[in-house]
GROMACS .gro file of C-alpha atoms in nm:
model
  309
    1UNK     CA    1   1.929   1.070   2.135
    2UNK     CA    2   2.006   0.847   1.809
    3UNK     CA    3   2.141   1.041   1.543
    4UNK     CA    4   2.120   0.971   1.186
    5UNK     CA    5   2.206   1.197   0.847
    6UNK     CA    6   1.862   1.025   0.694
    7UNK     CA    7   1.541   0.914   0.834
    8UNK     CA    8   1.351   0.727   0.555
    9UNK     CA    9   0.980   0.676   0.685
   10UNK     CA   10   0.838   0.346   0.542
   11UNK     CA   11   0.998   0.043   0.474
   12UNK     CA   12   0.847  -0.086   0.133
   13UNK     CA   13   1.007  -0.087  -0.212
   14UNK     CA   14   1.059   0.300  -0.216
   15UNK     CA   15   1.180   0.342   0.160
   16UNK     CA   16   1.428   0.042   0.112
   17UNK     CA   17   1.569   0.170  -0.222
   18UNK     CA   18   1.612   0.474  -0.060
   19UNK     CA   19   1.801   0.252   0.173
   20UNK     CA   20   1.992   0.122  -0.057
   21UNK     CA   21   2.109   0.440  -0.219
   22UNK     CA   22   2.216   0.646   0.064
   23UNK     CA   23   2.385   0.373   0.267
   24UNK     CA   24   2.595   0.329  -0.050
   25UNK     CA   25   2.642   0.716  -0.026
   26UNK     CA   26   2.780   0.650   0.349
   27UNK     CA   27   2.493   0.869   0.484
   28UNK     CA   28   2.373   0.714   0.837
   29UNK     CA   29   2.043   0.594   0.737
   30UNK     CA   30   1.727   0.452   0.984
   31UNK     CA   31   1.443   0.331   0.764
   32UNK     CA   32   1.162   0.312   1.007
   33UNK     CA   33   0.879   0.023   0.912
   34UNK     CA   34   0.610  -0.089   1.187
   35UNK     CA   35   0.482  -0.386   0.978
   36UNK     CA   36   0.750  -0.645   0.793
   37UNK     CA   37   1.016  -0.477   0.559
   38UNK     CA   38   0.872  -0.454   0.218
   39UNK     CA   39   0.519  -0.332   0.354
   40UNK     CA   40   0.224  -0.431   0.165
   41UNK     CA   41   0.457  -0.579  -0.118
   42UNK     CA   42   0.476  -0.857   0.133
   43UNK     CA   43   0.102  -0.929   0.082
   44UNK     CA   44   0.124  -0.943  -0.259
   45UNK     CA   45   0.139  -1.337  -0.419
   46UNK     CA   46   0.227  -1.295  -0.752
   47UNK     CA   47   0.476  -1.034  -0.883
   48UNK     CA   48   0.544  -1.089  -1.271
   49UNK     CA   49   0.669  -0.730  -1.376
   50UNK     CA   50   0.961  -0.655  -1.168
   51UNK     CA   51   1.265  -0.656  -1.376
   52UNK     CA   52   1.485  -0.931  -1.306
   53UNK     CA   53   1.206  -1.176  -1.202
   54UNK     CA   54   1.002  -1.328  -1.406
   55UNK     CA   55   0.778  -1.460  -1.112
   56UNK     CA   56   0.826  -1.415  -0.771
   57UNK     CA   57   0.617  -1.344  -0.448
   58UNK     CA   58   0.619  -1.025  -0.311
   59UNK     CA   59   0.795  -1.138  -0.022
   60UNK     CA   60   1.046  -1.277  -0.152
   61UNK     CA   61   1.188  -0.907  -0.327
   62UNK     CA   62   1.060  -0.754  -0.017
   63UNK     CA   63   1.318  -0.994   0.150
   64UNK     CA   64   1.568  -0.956  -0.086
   65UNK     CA   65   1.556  -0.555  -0.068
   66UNK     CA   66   1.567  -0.588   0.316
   67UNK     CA   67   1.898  -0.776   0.296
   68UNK     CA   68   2.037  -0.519   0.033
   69UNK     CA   69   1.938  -0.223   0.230
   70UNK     CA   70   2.150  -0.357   0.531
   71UNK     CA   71   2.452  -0.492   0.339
   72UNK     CA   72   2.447  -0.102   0.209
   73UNK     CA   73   2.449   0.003   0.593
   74UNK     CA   74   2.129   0.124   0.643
   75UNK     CA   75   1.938   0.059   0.976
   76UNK     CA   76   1.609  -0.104   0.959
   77UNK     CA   77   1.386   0.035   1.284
   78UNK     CA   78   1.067  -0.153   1.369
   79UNK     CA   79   0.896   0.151   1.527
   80UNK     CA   80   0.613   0.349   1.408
   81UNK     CA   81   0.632   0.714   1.354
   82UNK     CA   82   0.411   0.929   1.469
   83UNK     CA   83   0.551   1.304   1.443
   84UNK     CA   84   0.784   1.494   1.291
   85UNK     CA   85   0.922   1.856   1.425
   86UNK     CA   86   1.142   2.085   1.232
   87UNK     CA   87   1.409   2.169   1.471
   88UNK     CA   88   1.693   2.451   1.340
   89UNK     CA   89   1.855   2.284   1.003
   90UNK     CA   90   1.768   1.955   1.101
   91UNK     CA   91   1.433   1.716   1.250
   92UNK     CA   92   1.316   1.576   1.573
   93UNK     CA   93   1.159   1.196   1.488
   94UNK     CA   94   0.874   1.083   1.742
   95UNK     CA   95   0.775   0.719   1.732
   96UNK     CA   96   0.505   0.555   1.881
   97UNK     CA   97   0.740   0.381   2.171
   98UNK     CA   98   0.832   0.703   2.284
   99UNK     CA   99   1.173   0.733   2.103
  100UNK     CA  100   1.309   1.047   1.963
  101UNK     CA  101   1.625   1.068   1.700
  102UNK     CA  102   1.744   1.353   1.515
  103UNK     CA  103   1.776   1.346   1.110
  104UNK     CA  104   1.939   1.600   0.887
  105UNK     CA  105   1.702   1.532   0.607
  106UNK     CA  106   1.415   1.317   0.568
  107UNK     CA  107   1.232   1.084   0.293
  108UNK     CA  108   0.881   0.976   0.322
  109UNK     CA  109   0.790   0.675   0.130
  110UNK     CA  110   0.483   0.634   0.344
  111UNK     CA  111   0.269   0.488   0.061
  112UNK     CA  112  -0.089   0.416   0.089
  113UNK     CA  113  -0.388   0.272   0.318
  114UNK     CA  114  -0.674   0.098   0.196
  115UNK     CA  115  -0.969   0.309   0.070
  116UNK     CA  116  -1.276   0.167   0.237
  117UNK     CA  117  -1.634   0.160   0.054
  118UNK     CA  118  -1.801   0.398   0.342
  119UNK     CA  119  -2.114   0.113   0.326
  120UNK     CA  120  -2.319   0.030   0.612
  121UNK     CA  121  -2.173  -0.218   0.840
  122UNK     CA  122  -1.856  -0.222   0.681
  123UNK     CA  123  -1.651  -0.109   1.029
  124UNK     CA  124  -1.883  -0.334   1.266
  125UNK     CA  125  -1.787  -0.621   1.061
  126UNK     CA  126  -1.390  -0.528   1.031
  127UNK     CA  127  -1.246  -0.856   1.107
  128UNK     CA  128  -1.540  -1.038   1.155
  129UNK     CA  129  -1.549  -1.077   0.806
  130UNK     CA  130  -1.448  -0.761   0.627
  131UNK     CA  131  -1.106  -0.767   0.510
  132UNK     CA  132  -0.853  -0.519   0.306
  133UNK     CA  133  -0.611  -0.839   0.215
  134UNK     CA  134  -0.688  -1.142   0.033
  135UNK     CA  135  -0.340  -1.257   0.052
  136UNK     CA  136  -0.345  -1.225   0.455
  137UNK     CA  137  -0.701  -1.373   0.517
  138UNK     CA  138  -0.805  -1.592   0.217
  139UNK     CA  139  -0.762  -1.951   0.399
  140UNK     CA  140  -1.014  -1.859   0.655
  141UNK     CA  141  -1.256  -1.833   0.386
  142UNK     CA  142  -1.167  -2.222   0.220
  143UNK     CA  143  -1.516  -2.352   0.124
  144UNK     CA  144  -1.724  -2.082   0.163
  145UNK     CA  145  -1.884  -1.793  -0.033
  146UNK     CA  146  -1.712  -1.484  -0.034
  147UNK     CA  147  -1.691  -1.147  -0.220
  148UNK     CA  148  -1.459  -0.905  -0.331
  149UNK     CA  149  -1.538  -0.512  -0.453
  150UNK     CA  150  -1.336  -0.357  -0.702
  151UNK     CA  151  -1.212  -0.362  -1.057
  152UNK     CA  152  -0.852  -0.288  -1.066
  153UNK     CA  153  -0.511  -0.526  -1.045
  154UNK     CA  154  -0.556  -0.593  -0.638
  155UNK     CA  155  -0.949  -0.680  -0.735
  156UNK     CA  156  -0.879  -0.911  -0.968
  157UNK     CA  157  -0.574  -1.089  -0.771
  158UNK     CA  158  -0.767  -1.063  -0.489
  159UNK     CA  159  -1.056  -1.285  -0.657
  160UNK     CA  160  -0.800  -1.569  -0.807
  161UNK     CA  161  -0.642  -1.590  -0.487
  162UNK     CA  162  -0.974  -1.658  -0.288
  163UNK     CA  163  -1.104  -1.845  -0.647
  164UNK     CA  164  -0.869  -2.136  -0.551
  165UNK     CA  165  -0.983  -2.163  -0.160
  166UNK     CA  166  -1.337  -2.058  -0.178
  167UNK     CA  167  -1.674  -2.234  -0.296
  168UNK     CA  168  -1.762  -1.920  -0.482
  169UNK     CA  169  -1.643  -1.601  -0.538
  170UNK     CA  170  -1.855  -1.310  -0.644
  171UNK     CA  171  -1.674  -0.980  -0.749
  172UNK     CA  172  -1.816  -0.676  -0.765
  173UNK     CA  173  -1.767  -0.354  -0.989
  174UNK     CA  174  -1.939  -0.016  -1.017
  175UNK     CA  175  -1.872   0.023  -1.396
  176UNK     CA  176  -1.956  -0.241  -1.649
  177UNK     CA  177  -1.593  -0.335  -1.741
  178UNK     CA  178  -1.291  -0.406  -1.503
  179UNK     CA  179  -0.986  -0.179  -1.523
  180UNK     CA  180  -0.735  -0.425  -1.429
  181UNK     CA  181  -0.467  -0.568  -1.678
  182UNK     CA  182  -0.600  -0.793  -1.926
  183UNK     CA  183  -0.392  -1.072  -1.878
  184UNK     CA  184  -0.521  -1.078  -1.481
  185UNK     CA  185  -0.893  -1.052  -1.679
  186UNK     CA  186  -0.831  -1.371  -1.889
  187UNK     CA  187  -0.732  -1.530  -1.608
  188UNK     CA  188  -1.054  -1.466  -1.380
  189UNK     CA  189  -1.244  -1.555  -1.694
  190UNK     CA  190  -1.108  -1.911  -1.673
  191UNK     CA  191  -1.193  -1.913  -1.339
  192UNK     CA  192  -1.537  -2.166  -1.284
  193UNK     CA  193  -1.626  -2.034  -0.965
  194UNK     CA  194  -1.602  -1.730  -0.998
  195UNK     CA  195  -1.947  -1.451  -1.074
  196UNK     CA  196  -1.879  -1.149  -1.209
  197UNK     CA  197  -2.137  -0.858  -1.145
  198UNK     CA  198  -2.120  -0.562  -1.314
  199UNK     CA  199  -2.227  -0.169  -1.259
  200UNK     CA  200  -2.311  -0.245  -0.895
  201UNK     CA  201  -2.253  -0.080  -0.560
  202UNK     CA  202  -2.245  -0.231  -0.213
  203UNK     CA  203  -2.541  -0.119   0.042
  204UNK     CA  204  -2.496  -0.309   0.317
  205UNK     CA  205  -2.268  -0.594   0.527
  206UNK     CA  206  -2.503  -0.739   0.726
  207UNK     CA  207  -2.461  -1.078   0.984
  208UNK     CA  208  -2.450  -1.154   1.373
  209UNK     CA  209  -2.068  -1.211   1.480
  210UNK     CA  210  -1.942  -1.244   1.151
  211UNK     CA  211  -2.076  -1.156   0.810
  212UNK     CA  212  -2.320  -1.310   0.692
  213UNK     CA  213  -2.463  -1.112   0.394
  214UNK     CA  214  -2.461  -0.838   0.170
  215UNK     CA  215  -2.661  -0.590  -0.041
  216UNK     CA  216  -2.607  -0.451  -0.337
  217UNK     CA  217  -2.780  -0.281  -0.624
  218UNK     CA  218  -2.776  -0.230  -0.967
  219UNK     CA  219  -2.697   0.100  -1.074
  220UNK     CA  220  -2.847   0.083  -1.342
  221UNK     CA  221  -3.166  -0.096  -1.309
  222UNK     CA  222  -3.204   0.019  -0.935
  223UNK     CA  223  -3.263  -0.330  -0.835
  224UNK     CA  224  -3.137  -0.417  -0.496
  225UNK     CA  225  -2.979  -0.818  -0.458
  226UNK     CA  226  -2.896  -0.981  -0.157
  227UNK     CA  227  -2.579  -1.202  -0.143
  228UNK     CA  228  -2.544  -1.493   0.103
  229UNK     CA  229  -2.161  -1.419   0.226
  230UNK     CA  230  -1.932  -1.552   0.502
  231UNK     CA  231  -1.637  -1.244   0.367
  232UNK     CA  232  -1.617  -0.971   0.178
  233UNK     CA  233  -1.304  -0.849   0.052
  234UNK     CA  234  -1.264  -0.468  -0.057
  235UNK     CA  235  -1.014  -0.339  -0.297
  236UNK     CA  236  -1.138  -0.010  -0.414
  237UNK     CA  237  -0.771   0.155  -0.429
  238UNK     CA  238  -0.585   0.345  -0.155
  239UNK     CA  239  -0.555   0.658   0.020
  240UNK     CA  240  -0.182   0.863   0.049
  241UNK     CA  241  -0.074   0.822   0.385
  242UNK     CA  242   0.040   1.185   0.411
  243UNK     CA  243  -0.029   1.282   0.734
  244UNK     CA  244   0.350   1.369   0.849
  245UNK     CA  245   0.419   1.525   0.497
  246UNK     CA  246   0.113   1.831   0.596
  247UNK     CA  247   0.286   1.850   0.990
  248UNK     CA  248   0.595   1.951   0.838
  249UNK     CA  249   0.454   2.220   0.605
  250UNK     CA  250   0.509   1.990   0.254
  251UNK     CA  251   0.203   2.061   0.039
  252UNK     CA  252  -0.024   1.780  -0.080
  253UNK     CA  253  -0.212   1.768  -0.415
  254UNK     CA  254  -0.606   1.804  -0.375
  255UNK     CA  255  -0.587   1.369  -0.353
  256UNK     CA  256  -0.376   1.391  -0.076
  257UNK     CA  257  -0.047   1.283  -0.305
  258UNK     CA  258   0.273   1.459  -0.176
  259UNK     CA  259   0.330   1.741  -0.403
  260UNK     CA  260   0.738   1.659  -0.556
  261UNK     CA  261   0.982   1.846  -0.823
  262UNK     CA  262   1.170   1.582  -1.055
  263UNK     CA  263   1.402   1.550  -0.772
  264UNK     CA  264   1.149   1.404  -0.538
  265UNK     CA  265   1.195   1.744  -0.323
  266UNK     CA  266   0.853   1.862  -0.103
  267UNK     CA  267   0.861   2.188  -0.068
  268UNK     CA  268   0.966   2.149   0.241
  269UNK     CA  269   1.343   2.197   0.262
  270UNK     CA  270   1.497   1.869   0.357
  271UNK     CA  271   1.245   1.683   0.341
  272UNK     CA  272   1.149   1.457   0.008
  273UNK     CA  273   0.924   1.150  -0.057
  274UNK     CA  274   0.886   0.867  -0.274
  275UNK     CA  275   0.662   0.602  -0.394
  276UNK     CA  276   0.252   0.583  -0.391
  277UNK     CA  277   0.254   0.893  -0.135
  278UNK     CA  278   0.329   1.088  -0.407
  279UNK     CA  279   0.037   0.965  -0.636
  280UNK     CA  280   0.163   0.950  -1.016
  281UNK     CA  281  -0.017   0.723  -1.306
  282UNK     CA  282   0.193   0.412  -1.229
  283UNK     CA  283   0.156   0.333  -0.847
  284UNK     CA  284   0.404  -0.014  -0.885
  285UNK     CA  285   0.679  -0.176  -0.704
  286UNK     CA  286   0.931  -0.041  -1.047
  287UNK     CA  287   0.827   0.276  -1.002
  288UNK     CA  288   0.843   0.331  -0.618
  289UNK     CA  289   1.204   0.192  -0.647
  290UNK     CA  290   1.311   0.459  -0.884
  291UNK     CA  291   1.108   0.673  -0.661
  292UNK     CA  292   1.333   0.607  -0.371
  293UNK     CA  293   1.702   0.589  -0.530
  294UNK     CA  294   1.608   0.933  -0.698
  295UNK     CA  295   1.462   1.043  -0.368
  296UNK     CA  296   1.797   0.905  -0.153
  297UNK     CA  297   2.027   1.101  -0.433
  298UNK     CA  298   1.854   1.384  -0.379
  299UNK     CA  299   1.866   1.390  -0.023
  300UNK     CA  300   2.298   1.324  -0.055
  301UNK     CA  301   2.316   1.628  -0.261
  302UNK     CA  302   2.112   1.828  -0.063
  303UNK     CA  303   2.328   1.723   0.249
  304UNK     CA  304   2.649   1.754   0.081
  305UNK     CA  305   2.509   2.161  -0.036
  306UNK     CA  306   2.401   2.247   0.354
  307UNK     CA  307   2.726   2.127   0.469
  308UNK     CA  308   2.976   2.361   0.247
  309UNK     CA  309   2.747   2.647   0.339
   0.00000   0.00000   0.00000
């Protein structure tokens, strides 16, 4: 069995700052990712807020923080995990291939999974149609009609993205103004092919193979609209993935954040996590990097305290 003085679960801005920070503290570090270093940050086409970079893609910094998280000496795994056991001072890892390691302490930087709308025919048409990234399926979609549902940042770059491959692109909100930055607002406004529709909820995906169209209604007229659709694209926020935070005994808020001190501690001894897991009211790549070097610090010092004892 593998062992390592840090397990970091999650591989996206927070996990690989974490990275970052303890391999430069000499602490034998596995970052464990099942999708590409940088997780979602790699479907993300426009980052313009990240210190340092006036525009970039988010796959490029995801790259970039891959890179520095090696040169540091940490050890990027591509294996899912899917338990963790507290065994004596330390922790048993379980990953999906059937691999166990042990890790003196541990940082979860799981982040977040998309939230789904819970409307009819939304599963049956999961791939046939219904998709959670614009960035990943938006050239299937070139010519057609499609629409997105949401009102935040990922709505609104989700509808520009699809606005410059798509014949038209409806996007749909439940309240009657979007939350997203302004700047991303402007920029939809400019956009010719683009309908906005306002205080509406979606009823129903509906289609044979593939989607073919949806109904909503007005929430507050009551009056129901069907929309002739080949995709609809839903970004109505996330969900913490904090499933292996609970099996360890760490406490989650009544969201499902991961509940921290300013030290990015659980209250779980040895155990701390970083990034959109842990909820907060700025949920961006900035953040979850801070999250992550405060989180690998942390982790060092707690280390360094259990071994003089």
């Amino acid at each position: 069995m593998k062992e390592y003085d840090l397990a970091i679960v999650g591989g996206g801005p927070a996990g690989l700052s974490a990275g970052v920070y303890a391999g430069r503290r000499t602490l034998k570090t596995a970052v464990f990712e099942t999708a590409l270093p940088g997780g979602s940050m790699n479907w993300t086409t426009d980052i313009d807020n990240y210190p340092g970079f006036v525009h970039s893609t988010g796959m490029e910094i995801a790259a970039k923080m891959k890179e520095h998280a090696e040169a540091a000496g940490a050890e990027i795994l591509n294996e899912e995990v899917m338990a963790i056991e507290k065994r004596g001072s330390g922790f048993l890892v379980k990953t999906a291939a059937g691999s166990e390691y042990s890790a003196k302490a541990i940082v979860l930087a799981t982040g977040a999974e998309h939230r789904k709308l819970g409307a009819k025919g939304e599963d049956a048409f999961k791939g046939k149609g219904v998709s959670y990234c614009a960035t990943c399926d938006a050239p299937l979609f070139r010519g057609k009609n499609v629409a997105v549902v949401g009102g935040g940042n990922t709505a609104i770059t989700d509808a520009l993205v699809l606005a410059d491959l798509a014949a038209k692109v409806y996007i749909i909100h439940r309240k009657d103004a979007f939350r997203a930055e302004e700047v991303l607002v402007k920029r939809l406004d400019a956009a010719k092919n683009v309908q906005k529709i306002y205080n509406s909820v979606v009823l129903e995906i509906t289609g044979d193979n593939f989607v073919k169209q949806m109904k909503i209604i007005d929430t507050t007229t009551k009056q129901q609209t069907a929309l002739d659709v080949d995709g609809v694209f839903i970004a109505v926020g996330t969900a913490p993935a904090s499933q292996l935070a609970t099996s360890v005994g760490a406490e989650v808020d009544d969201a499902g954040h991961i509940k921290t001190d300013a030290r990015k501690a659980t209250t779980c001894a040895g155990v701390f996590a970083a990034g959109d897991v842990t909820g907060g009211p700025l949920q961006q790549v900035v953040t979850a990097a801070s999250d992550g070097a405060i989180a690998a610090v942390s982790a060092h010092d707690y280390l360094k305290k259990a071994a003089t004892e």
